[in-house]
PDB file of C-alpha atoms in Angstrom:
ATOM      1  CA  MET H   1     -19.159  13.330  16.724  1.00  0.00           C
ATOM      2  CA  PRO H   2     -19.182   9.642  15.703  1.00  0.00           C
ATOM      3  CA  ARG H   3     -18.635   7.277  18.613  1.00  0.00           C
ATOM      4  CA  SER H   4     -16.222   5.036  16.676  1.00  0.00           C
ATOM      5  CA  ILE H   5     -13.589   6.441  14.334  1.00  0.00           C
ATOM      6  CA  HIS H   6     -11.128   4.107  12.622  1.00  0.00           C
ATOM      7  CA  LEU H   7      -8.006   5.560  11.010  1.00  0.00           C
ATOM      8  CA  LEU H   8      -6.638   3.280   8.281  1.00  0.00           C
ATOM      9  CA  ILE H   9      -3.062   4.178   7.264  1.00  0.00           C
ATOM     10  CA  VAL H  10      -1.970   2.405   4.090  1.00  0.00           C
ATOM     11  CA  ASP H  11       1.750   1.629   3.724  1.00  0.00           C
ATOM     12  CA  PRO H  12       3.302   4.689   5.435  1.00  0.00           C
ATOM     13  CA  GLN H  13       6.757   3.180   4.931  1.00  0.00           C
ATOM     14  CA  ASN H  14      10.203   4.645   4.428  1.00  0.00           C
ATOM     15  CA  ASP H  15      10.669   3.123   0.989  1.00  0.00           C
ATOM     16  CA  PHE H  16       7.663   5.079  -0.293  1.00  0.00           C
ATOM     17  CA  CYS H  17       8.713   8.450   1.154  1.00  0.00           C
ATOM     18  CA  ASP H  18      10.828  11.166  -0.478  1.00  0.00           C
ATOM     19  CA  LEU H  19      12.749  11.652   2.738  1.00  0.00           C
ATOM     20  CA  PRO H  20      15.210  14.495   3.358  1.00  0.00           C
ATOM     21  CA  LYS H  21      18.805  13.752   4.345  1.00  0.00           C
ATOM     22  CA  ALA H  22      18.143  14.095   8.077  1.00  0.00           C
ATOM     23  CA  TYR H  23      15.753  11.103   7.923  1.00  0.00           C
ATOM     24  CA  LEU H  24      18.222   8.786   6.159  1.00  0.00           C
ATOM     25  CA  PRO H  25      20.356   6.339   8.151  1.00  0.00           C
ATOM     26  CA  THR H  26      23.879   5.358   7.160  1.00  0.00           C
ATOM     27  CA  ASP H  27      24.596   1.931   5.740  1.00  0.00           C
ATOM     28  CA  PRO H  28      27.316   0.512   7.994  1.00  0.00           C
ATOM     29  CA  LEU H  29      28.676  -1.593   5.120  1.00  0.00           C
ATOM     30  CA  THR H  30      29.135   1.247   2.637  1.00  0.00           C
ATOM     31  CA  GLY H  31      29.130   4.362   4.790  1.00  0.00           C
ATOM     32  CA  ARG H  32      26.575   5.953   2.458  1.00  0.00           C
ATOM     33  CA  PRO H  33      23.040   7.116   3.320  1.00  0.00           C
ATOM     34  CA  VAL H  34      20.344   4.495   2.771  1.00  0.00           C
ATOM     35  CA  GLN H  35      17.923   5.702   0.094  1.00  0.00           C
ATOM     36  CA  PRO H  36      14.197   4.946  -0.193  1.00  0.00           C
ATOM     37  CA  ALA H  37      13.603   2.394  -2.945  1.00  0.00           C
ATOM     38  CA  LEU H  38      10.386   3.777  -4.425  1.00  0.00           C
ATOM     39  CA  PRO H  39       9.913   7.356  -3.171  1.00  0.00           C
ATOM     40  CA  VAL H  40       6.585   8.985  -3.977  1.00  0.00           C
ATOM     41  CA  PRO H  41       6.930  12.729  -4.601  1.00  0.00           C
ATOM     42  CA  GLY H  42       5.247  14.564  -1.733  1.00  0.00           C
ATOM     43  CA  ALA H  43       4.980  11.536   0.546  1.00  0.00           C
ATOM     44  CA  HIS H  44       7.239  12.913   3.273  1.00  0.00           C
ATOM     45  CA  ALA H  45       5.064  16.019   3.605  1.00  0.00           C
ATOM     46  CA  ASP H  46       1.962  13.784   3.488  1.00  0.00           C
ATOM     47  CA  MET H  47       3.263  11.754   6.416  1.00  0.00           C
ATOM     48  CA  GLN H  48       4.145  14.846   8.424  1.00  0.00           C
ATOM     49  CA  ARG H  49       0.603  16.150   7.924  1.00  0.00           C
ATOM     50  CA  LEU H  50      -0.747  12.751   8.927  1.00  0.00           C
ATOM     51  CA  ALA H  51       1.371  12.746  12.087  1.00  0.00           C
ATOM     52  CA  ARG H  52       0.024  16.185  13.039  1.00  0.00           C
ATOM     53  CA  PHE H  53      -3.505  14.927  12.356  1.00  0.00           C
ATOM     54  CA  ILE H  54      -3.032  11.960  14.702  1.00  0.00           C
ATOM     55  CA  GLU H  55      -1.717  14.284  17.412  1.00  0.00           C
ATOM     56  CA  ALA H  56      -4.626  16.699  16.953  1.00  0.00           C
ATOM     57  CA  THR H  57      -7.367  14.066  16.906  1.00  0.00           C
ATOM     58  CA  ALA H  58      -5.952  11.463  19.299  1.00  0.00           C
ATOM     59  CA  PRO H  59      -8.813  11.725  21.820  1.00  0.00           C
ATOM     60  CA  ALA H  60     -11.382  11.119  19.053  1.00  0.00           C
ATOM     61  CA  LEU H  61      -9.707   8.168  17.355  1.00  0.00           C
ATOM     62  CA  THR H  62     -10.946   4.813  18.620  1.00  0.00           C
ATOM     63  CA  SER H  63      -8.897   2.535  16.314  1.00  0.00           C
ATOM     64  CA  ILE H  64      -5.784   2.835  14.184  1.00  0.00           C
ATOM     65  CA  THR H  65      -4.700   0.231  11.638  1.00  0.00           C
ATOM     66  CA  VAL H  66      -1.418   0.420   9.721  1.00  0.00           C
ATOM     67  CA  THR H  67      -0.890  -1.737   6.649  1.00  0.00           C
ATOM     68  CA  LEU H  68       2.652  -2.739   5.701  1.00  0.00           C
ATOM     69  CA  ASP H  69       3.795  -3.654   2.219  1.00  0.00           C
ATOM     70  CA  SER H  70       5.958  -6.704   3.029  1.00  0.00           C
ATOM     71  CA  HIS H  71       7.932  -8.318   0.221  1.00  0.00           C
ATOM     72  CA  HIS H  72      10.664 -10.844  -0.316  1.00  0.00           C
ATOM     73  CA  ARG H  73      13.607  -9.811  -2.453  1.00  0.00           C
ATOM     74  CA  LEU H  74      12.529 -12.405  -5.027  1.00  0.00           C
ATOM     75  CA  ASP H  75       9.040 -11.442  -6.128  1.00  0.00           C
ATOM     76  CA  ILE H  76       7.166 -11.602  -9.424  1.00  0.00           C
ATOM     77  CA  ALA H  77       6.968  -7.791  -9.392  1.00  0.00           C
ATOM     78  CA  HIS H  78      10.714  -7.250  -8.757  1.00  0.00           C
ATOM     79  CA  PRO H  79      13.594  -7.220 -11.274  1.00  0.00           C
ATOM     80  CA  THR H  80      15.190 -10.136  -9.407  1.00  0.00           C
ATOM     81  CA  PHE H  81      12.512 -12.452 -10.856  1.00  0.00           C
ATOM     82  CA  TRP H  82      12.964 -11.519 -14.523  1.00  0.00           C
ATOM     83  CA  ARG H  83      15.413 -11.489 -17.422  1.00  0.00           C
ATOM     84  CA  ALA H  84      14.970 -10.116 -20.917  1.00  0.00           C
ATOM     85  CA  GLY H  85      14.847 -12.529 -23.845  1.00  0.00           C
ATOM     86  CA  ASN H  86      18.485 -11.747 -24.656  1.00  0.00           C
ATOM     87  CA  GLY H  87      19.526 -12.419 -21.069  1.00  0.00           C
ATOM     88  CA  ASP H  88      19.776  -8.786 -19.984  1.00  0.00           C
ATOM     89  CA  ALA H  89      18.423  -7.551 -16.678  1.00  0.00           C
ATOM     90  CA  VAL H  90      14.938  -6.057 -16.644  1.00  0.00           C
ATOM     91  CA  ALA H  91      14.819  -2.458 -15.464  1.00  0.00           C
ATOM     92  CA  PRO H  92      12.395  -1.236 -12.819  1.00  0.00           C
ATOM     93  CA  PHE H  93       9.201   0.364 -14.110  1.00  0.00           C
ATOM     94  CA  THR H  94       8.940  -2.129 -16.969  1.00  0.00           C
ATOM     95  CA  PRO H  95       5.401  -3.407 -17.632  1.00  0.00           C
ATOM     96  CA  ILE H  96       5.228  -7.059 -18.702  1.00  0.00           C
ATOM     97  CA  THR H  97       2.297  -8.793 -20.399  1.00  0.00           C
ATOM     98  CA  ALA H  98       1.538 -12.456 -20.958  1.00  0.00           C
ATOM     99  CA  ALA H  99       1.875 -11.912 -24.710  1.00  0.00           C
ATOM    100  CA  GLN H 100       5.403 -10.563 -24.268  1.00  0.00           C
ATOM    101  CA  VAL H 101       6.383 -13.580 -22.189  1.00  0.00           C
ATOM    102  CA  ARG H 102       4.933 -15.973 -24.780  1.00  0.00           C
ATOM    103  CA  ALA H 103       6.871 -14.098 -27.469  1.00  0.00           C
ATOM    104  CA  GLY H 104      10.094 -14.547 -25.505  1.00  0.00           C
ATOM    105  CA  GLU H 105      10.665 -10.830 -24.818  1.00  0.00           C
ATOM    106  CA  PHE H 106      10.763 -11.538 -21.074  1.00  0.00           C
ATOM    107  CA  GLN H 107      11.265 -14.745 -19.134  1.00  0.00           C
ATOM    108  CA  PRO H 108      11.411 -15.710 -15.459  1.00  0.00           C
ATOM    109  CA  ARG H 109      15.011 -16.383 -14.411  1.00  0.00           C
ATOM    110  CA  HIS H 110      14.015 -19.932 -13.426  1.00  0.00           C
ATOM    111  CA  GLU H 111      12.668 -21.736 -16.489  1.00  0.00           C
ATOM    112  CA  ASP H 112      10.557 -24.006 -14.287  1.00  0.00           C
ATOM    113  CA  ASP H 113       8.589 -20.925 -13.180  1.00  0.00           C
ATOM    114  CA  LEU H 114       7.264 -20.221 -16.676  1.00  0.00           C
ATOM    115  CA  PRO H 115       3.935 -22.117 -16.444  1.00  0.00           C
ATOM    116  CA  ARG H 116       2.951 -20.520 -13.139  1.00  0.00           C
ATOM    117  CA  THR H 117       4.116 -17.112 -14.348  1.00  0.00           C
ATOM    118  CA  LEU H 118       1.928 -17.295 -17.446  1.00  0.00           C
ATOM    119  CA  ALA H 119      -1.038 -18.527 -15.443  1.00  0.00           C
ATOM    120  CA  TYR H 120      -0.650 -15.524 -13.140  1.00  0.00           C
ATOM    121  CA  LEU H 121      -0.317 -12.998 -15.953  1.00  0.00           C
ATOM    122  CA  ASP H 122      -3.314 -14.444 -17.788  1.00  0.00           C
ATOM    123  CA  GLU H 123      -5.487 -14.217 -14.682  1.00  0.00           C
ATOM    124  CA  LEU H 124      -4.214 -10.749 -13.778  1.00  0.00           C
ATOM    125  CA  GLU H 125      -4.999  -9.385 -17.227  1.00  0.00           C
ATOM    126  CA  ALA H 126      -8.394 -11.099 -17.287  1.00  0.00           C
ATOM    127  CA  ARG H 127      -9.335  -9.241 -14.110  1.00  0.00           C
ATOM    128  CA  GLY H 128      -8.662  -5.980 -15.923  1.00  0.00           C
ATOM    129  CA  ARG H 129      -7.287  -3.938 -13.032  1.00  0.00           C
ATOM    130  CA  TYR H 130      -3.552  -3.896 -13.709  1.00  0.00           C
ATOM    131  CA  THR H 131      -0.776  -4.984 -16.038  1.00  0.00           C
ATOM    132  CA  LEU H 132       2.162  -6.464 -14.163  1.00  0.00           C
ATOM    133  CA  MET H 133       4.719  -3.769 -13.321  1.00  0.00           C
ATOM    134  CA  VAL H 134       8.305  -4.527 -12.405  1.00  0.00           C
ATOM    135  CA  TRP H 135       8.982  -2.257  -9.426  1.00  0.00           C
ATOM    136  CA  PRO H 136      12.330  -1.645  -7.736  1.00  0.00           C
ATOM    137  CA  VAL H 137      12.930  -4.091  -4.895  1.00  0.00           C
ATOM    138  CA  HIS H 138      11.043  -2.340  -2.110  1.00  0.00           C
ATOM    139  CA  CYS H 139       9.671  -2.872   1.382  1.00  0.00           C
ATOM    140  CA  GLU H 140      11.832  -5.960   1.728  1.00  0.00           C
ATOM    141  CA  ILE H 141      10.964  -7.639   5.003  1.00  0.00           C
ATOM    142  CA  GLY H 142      13.524  -6.820   7.684  1.00  0.00           C
ATOM    143  CA  THR H 143      14.953  -3.704   6.041  1.00  0.00           C
ATOM    144  CA  TRP H 144      14.854  -0.017   7.013  1.00  0.00           C
ATOM    145  CA  GLY H 145      12.666   0.637   3.970  1.00  0.00           C
ATOM    146  CA  HIS H 146       9.999  -1.648   5.423  1.00  0.00           C
ATOM    147  CA  ASN H 147       9.747   0.498   8.561  1.00  0.00           C
ATOM    148  CA  VAL H 148       7.106   3.167   9.160  1.00  0.00           C
ATOM    149  CA  HIS H 149       7.911   6.849   8.582  1.00  0.00           C
ATOM    150  CA  ALA H 150       9.403   8.175  11.838  1.00  0.00           C
ATOM    151  CA  ASP H 151       6.895  10.996  12.410  1.00  0.00           C
ATOM    152  CA  VAL H 152       3.881   8.747  11.882  1.00  0.00           C
ATOM    153  CA  ARG H 153       5.327   6.026  14.101  1.00  0.00           C
ATOM    154  CA  ALA H 154       6.008   8.513  16.893  1.00  0.00           C
ATOM    155  CA  ALA H 155       2.501   9.957  16.641  1.00  0.00           C
ATOM    156  CA  TYR H 156       0.702   6.626  16.807  1.00  0.00           C
ATOM    157  CA  ALA H 157       3.027   5.397  19.571  1.00  0.00           C
ATOM    158  CA  ARG H 158       1.920   8.340  21.719  1.00  0.00           C
ATOM    159  CA  TRP H 159      -1.710   7.488  20.891  1.00  0.00           C
ATOM    160  CA  GLU H 160      -1.078   3.898  22.040  1.00  0.00           C
ATOM    161  CA  ASP H 161       0.507   5.091  25.278  1.00  0.00           C
ATOM    162  CA  GLU H 162      -2.275   7.554  26.055  1.00  0.00           C
ATOM    163  CA  ARG H 163      -5.277   5.482  24.949  1.00  0.00           C
ATOM    164  CA  GLN H 164      -3.897   2.054  25.905  1.00  0.00           C
ATOM    165  CA  PHE H 165      -5.111   0.587  22.622  1.00  0.00           C
ATOM    166  CA  ILE H 166      -2.851  -1.329  20.239  1.00  0.00           C
ATOM    167  CA  VAL H 167      -2.252   0.020  16.746  1.00  0.00           C
ATOM    168  CA  ARG H 168      -3.016  -2.944  14.544  1.00  0.00           C
ATOM    169  CA  LYS H 169      -0.336  -3.814  11.948  1.00  0.00           C
ATOM    170  CA  VAL H 170      -1.499  -5.683   8.834  1.00  0.00           C
ATOM    171  CA  PRO H 171       1.232  -7.057   6.523  1.00  0.00           C
ATOM    172  CA  LYS H 172       0.529  -7.695   2.857  1.00  0.00           C
ATOM    173  CA  GLY H 173       2.581  -8.861  -0.087  1.00  0.00           C
ATOM    174  CA  ALA H 174       4.645 -11.743   1.302  1.00  0.00           C
ATOM    175  CA  ASN H 175       3.355 -14.150  -1.372  1.00  0.00           C
ATOM    176  CA  PRO H 176       5.934 -13.740  -4.174  1.00  0.00           C
ATOM    177  CA  TRP H 177       3.545 -15.000  -6.847  1.00  0.00           C
ATOM    178  CA  THR H 178       1.052 -12.157  -6.839  1.00  0.00           C
ATOM    179  CA  GLU H 179       1.018  -8.392  -6.650  1.00  0.00           C
ATOM    180  CA  HIS H 180      -0.736  -7.225  -3.514  1.00  0.00           C
ATOM    181  CA  TYR H 181      -1.562  -3.541  -3.742  1.00  0.00           C
ATOM    182  CA  SER H 182      -4.735  -3.694  -1.670  1.00  0.00           C
ATOM    183  CA  ALA H 183      -4.624  -4.275   2.068  1.00  0.00           C
ATOM    184  CA  LEU H 184      -7.749  -6.378   1.693  1.00  0.00           C
ATOM    185  CA  MET H 185      -6.850  -8.839  -1.069  1.00  0.00           C
ATOM    186  CA  ALA H 186      -4.069  -9.701  -3.508  1.00  0.00           C
ATOM    187  CA  GLU H 187      -4.580  -8.955  -7.183  1.00  0.00           C
ATOM    188  CA  VAL H 188      -4.787 -12.696  -7.872  1.00  0.00           C
ATOM    189  CA  PRO H 189      -5.563 -14.532  -4.628  1.00  0.00           C
ATOM    190  CA  ASP H 190      -3.750 -17.829  -4.113  1.00  0.00           C
ATOM    191  CA  ALA H 191      -6.130 -20.622  -3.118  1.00  0.00           C
ATOM    192  CA  ASP H 192      -3.374 -22.145  -0.945  1.00  0.00           C
ATOM    193  CA  ASP H 193      -2.435 -18.903   0.835  1.00  0.00           C
ATOM    194  CA  PRO H 194      -5.015 -17.287   3.141  1.00  0.00           C
ATOM    195  CA  ARG H 195      -2.810 -14.175   3.396  1.00  0.00           C
ATOM    196  CA  SER H 196      -3.607 -13.392  -0.227  1.00  0.00           C
ATOM    197  CA  GLN H 197      -7.367 -13.873   0.097  1.00  0.00           C
ATOM    198  CA  LEU H 198     -10.015 -11.390   1.189  1.00  0.00           C
ATOM    199  CA  ASN H 199      -9.107 -10.179   4.688  1.00  0.00           C
ATOM    200  CA  ARG H 200     -12.499 -10.519   6.358  1.00  0.00           C
ATOM    201  CA  ASN H 201     -11.091  -9.757   9.814  1.00  0.00           C
ATOM    202  CA  LEU H 202      -9.858  -6.351   8.680  1.00  0.00           C
ATOM    203  CA  LEU H 203     -13.099  -5.723   6.800  1.00  0.00           C
ATOM    204  CA  GLY H 204     -15.086  -6.538   9.919  1.00  0.00           C
ATOM    205  CA  SER H 205     -12.977  -4.223  12.042  1.00  0.00           C
ATOM    206  CA  LEU H 206     -13.466  -1.361   9.582  1.00  0.00           C
ATOM    207  CA  ASP H 207     -17.168  -2.114   9.266  1.00  0.00           C
ATOM    208  CA  ARG H 208     -17.714  -1.640  12.998  1.00  0.00           C
ATOM    209  CA  ALA H 209     -16.680   2.013  12.715  1.00  0.00           C
ATOM    210  CA  GLU H 210     -19.101   4.852  12.174  1.00  0.00           C
ATOM    211  CA  LEU H 211     -16.356   6.818  10.428  1.00  0.00           C
ATOM    212  CA  ILE H 212     -13.432   5.352   8.460  1.00  0.00           C
ATOM    213  CA  LEU H 213     -10.565   7.738   7.717  1.00  0.00           C
ATOM    214  CA  VAL H 214      -8.036   6.682   5.063  1.00  0.00           C
ATOM    215  CA  ALA H 215      -4.523   8.008   4.424  1.00  0.00           C
ATOM    216  CA  GLY H 216      -1.253   6.615   3.107  1.00  0.00           C
ATOM    217  CA  GLU H 217       0.787   5.870   0.024  1.00  0.00           C
ATOM    218  CA  ALA H 218       0.326   5.767  -2.807  1.00  0.00           C
ATOM    219  CA  GLY H 219      -2.965   7.248  -3.921  1.00  0.00           C
ATOM    220  CA  SER H 220      -2.448   5.807  -7.389  1.00  0.00           C
ATOM    221  CA  HIS H 221      -1.866   2.236  -6.232  1.00  0.00           C
ATOM    222  CA  CYS H 222      -2.143   0.816  -2.698  1.00  0.00           C
ATOM    223  CA  VAL H 223      -4.565   3.387  -1.274  1.00  0.00           C
ATOM    224  CA  ARG H 224      -6.592   3.186  -4.441  1.00  0.00           C
ATOM    225  CA  ALA H 225      -6.753  -0.628  -4.487  1.00  0.00           C
ATOM    226  CA  THR H 226      -7.576  -0.826  -0.779  1.00  0.00           C
ATOM    227  CA  VAL H 227     -10.435   1.666  -0.968  1.00  0.00           C
ATOM    228  CA  GLU H 228     -11.796   0.077  -4.149  1.00  0.00           C
ATOM    229  CA  HIS H 229     -11.937  -3.284  -2.390  1.00  0.00           C
ATOM    230  CA  MET H 230     -13.459  -1.640   0.675  1.00  0.00           C
ATOM    231  CA  ALA H 231     -16.170  -0.107  -1.474  1.00  0.00           C
ATOM    232  CA  GLU H 232     -16.850  -3.494  -3.041  1.00  0.00           C
ATOM    233  CA  HIS H 233     -16.755  -5.683   0.055  1.00  0.00           C
ATOM    234  CA  LEU H 234     -17.569  -3.591   3.155  1.00  0.00           C
ATOM    235  CA  PRO H 235     -20.386  -5.650   4.714  1.00  0.00           C
ATOM    236  CA  GLY H 236     -22.416  -2.733   6.028  1.00  0.00           C
ATOM    237  CA  GLY H 237     -22.092  -0.606   2.922  1.00  0.00           C
ATOM    238  CA  ASN H 238     -22.823   3.090   3.585  1.00  0.00           C
ATOM    239  CA  LEU H 239     -19.734   4.366   1.781  1.00  0.00           C
ATOM    240  CA  SER H 240     -20.389   7.943   2.884  1.00  0.00           C
ATOM    241  CA  ARG H 241     -18.716   7.039   6.200  1.00  0.00           C
ATOM    242  CA  ILE H 242     -15.396   6.609   4.350  1.00  0.00           C
ATOM    243  CA  VAL H 243     -13.334   9.814   4.282  1.00  0.00           C
ATOM    244  CA  LEU H 244     -10.162  10.106   2.221  1.00  0.00           C
ATOM    245  CA  LEU H 245      -7.614  12.491   3.739  1.00  0.00           C
ATOM    246  CA  THR H 246      -6.516  13.812   0.369  1.00  0.00           C
ATOM    247  CA  ASP H 247      -3.532  15.814   1.606  1.00  0.00           C
ATOM    248  CA  CYS H 248      -2.118  12.682   3.251  1.00  0.00           C
ATOM    249  CA  MET H 249      -1.651  10.694   0.028  1.00  0.00           C
ATOM    250  CA  SER H 250       0.146  11.235  -3.285  1.00  0.00           C
ATOM    251  CA  PRO H 251       0.500   9.293  -6.556  1.00  0.00           C
ATOM    252  CA  VAL H 252       3.568   7.454  -7.794  1.00  0.00           C
ATOM    253  CA  ALA H 253       5.426   9.685 -10.262  1.00  0.00           C
ATOM    254  CA  GLY H 254       3.834   9.358 -13.684  1.00  0.00           C
ATOM    255  CA  PHE H 255       0.592   7.902 -12.289  1.00  0.00           C
ATOM    256  CA  GLY H 256      -1.237  11.102 -11.331  1.00  0.00           C
ATOM    257  CA  ASP H 257      -4.112  10.295 -13.670  1.00  0.00           C
ATOM    258  CA  ALA H 258      -4.672   6.984 -11.871  1.00  0.00           C
ATOM    259  CA  GLN H 259      -5.175   8.799  -8.571  1.00  0.00           C
ATOM    260  CA  THR H 260      -7.413  11.435 -10.171  1.00  0.00           C
ATOM    261  CA  SER H 261      -9.678   8.853 -11.792  1.00  0.00           C
ATOM    262  CA  PHE H 262      -9.787   6.820  -8.574  1.00  0.00           C
ATOM    263  CA  LEU H 263     -10.926   9.842  -6.571  1.00  0.00           C
ATOM    264  CA  GLN H 264     -13.629  10.602  -9.101  1.00  0.00           C
ATOM    265  CA  ARG H 265     -14.948   7.016  -8.997  1.00  0.00           C
ATOM    266  CA  MET H 266     -15.088   7.143  -5.217  1.00  0.00           C
ATOM    267  CA  ARG H 267     -16.949  10.478  -5.275  1.00  0.00           C
ATOM    268  CA  ASP H 268     -19.506   8.865  -7.557  1.00  0.00           C
ATOM    269  CA  LEU H 269     -20.001   6.143  -4.924  1.00  0.00           C
ATOM    270  CA  GLY H 270     -20.475   8.647  -2.106  1.00  0.00           C
ATOM    271  CA  VAL H 271     -17.017   8.423  -0.514  1.00  0.00           C
ATOM    272  CA  GLN H 272     -16.035  11.735   1.092  1.00  0.00           C
ATOM    273  CA  GLU H 273     -12.830  13.763   0.757  1.00  0.00           C
ATOM    274  CA  ARG H 274     -11.387  16.122   3.356  1.00  0.00           C
ATOM    275  CA  THR H 275      -8.038  17.669   4.109  1.00  0.00           C
ATOM    276  CA  SER H 276      -6.431  16.571   7.350  1.00  0.00           C
ATOM    277  CA  ALA H 277      -6.747  20.097   8.789  1.00  0.00           C
ATOM    278  CA  ASP H 278     -10.463  20.319   7.965  1.00  0.00           C
ATOM    279  CA  MET H 279     -11.095  16.842   9.388  1.00  0.00           C
ATOM    280  CA  ALA H 280      -9.179  17.684  12.562  1.00  0.00           C
ATOM    281  CA  ARG H 281     -11.329  20.780  13.082  1.00  0.00           C
ATOM    282  CA  ALA H 282     -14.475  18.720  12.546  1.00  0.00           C
ATOM    283  CA  LEU H 283     -13.369  16.219  15.194  1.00  0.00           C
ATOM    284  CA  SER H 284     -12.211  18.757  17.764  1.00  0.00           C
TER     285      SER H 284
END
């Protein structure tokens, strides 16, 4: 068994989970259940499997890191930032390109933001990884949706109590001028904001492990971007020590192909895939 095993849990947050009614709190202002903002189909079951995995492998795990998507309500990837050319609101799940903004189809609500918005979109598209997507307001800092799925939080809390090691929490996404899918680097790093630049401390922590286990949401976006950056920047290389717990991640609805192609690219680089049950047996 490897002497050092690091479990990296990407964005296991309420807003990304298709939670059943029993997991939903009541909004004291409306009296209605609070709903996840961007639920990924299958994520609740993923997180329950992940919680069982943590319980089963607790003695073997030497480090646990949890990344937290952490946004402001006003963000370049939220509807609150945008208006259509005719003044209408922009619906979630609307992709926006620099050409559309130049043509007047979409505009930032604040006219003064136009130059920086175009500079961002131009750079994002030049990098060739993503087109800007307007997502529902999600993982807003300070909200229930920002919190970790209850089963996962309980499982890693018990690990902390028993092992007397701290579960490291790594926020990402607080810069409202760039999308920040990856836990390691924003899509367009801001030269004036170290939080958006390559997270060398996290990379170093992962690199010290003999085995790096990865789970979380969503396999089509934040898990994908994080592992792609890990494959590109991990100082010690040796990507065969990365294991994706494939039954502890799911794609955003409509983006299944993105997860499938990501997994194939990682296989080609030597990254491993295991189910949580198989990995637990291997570590027992």
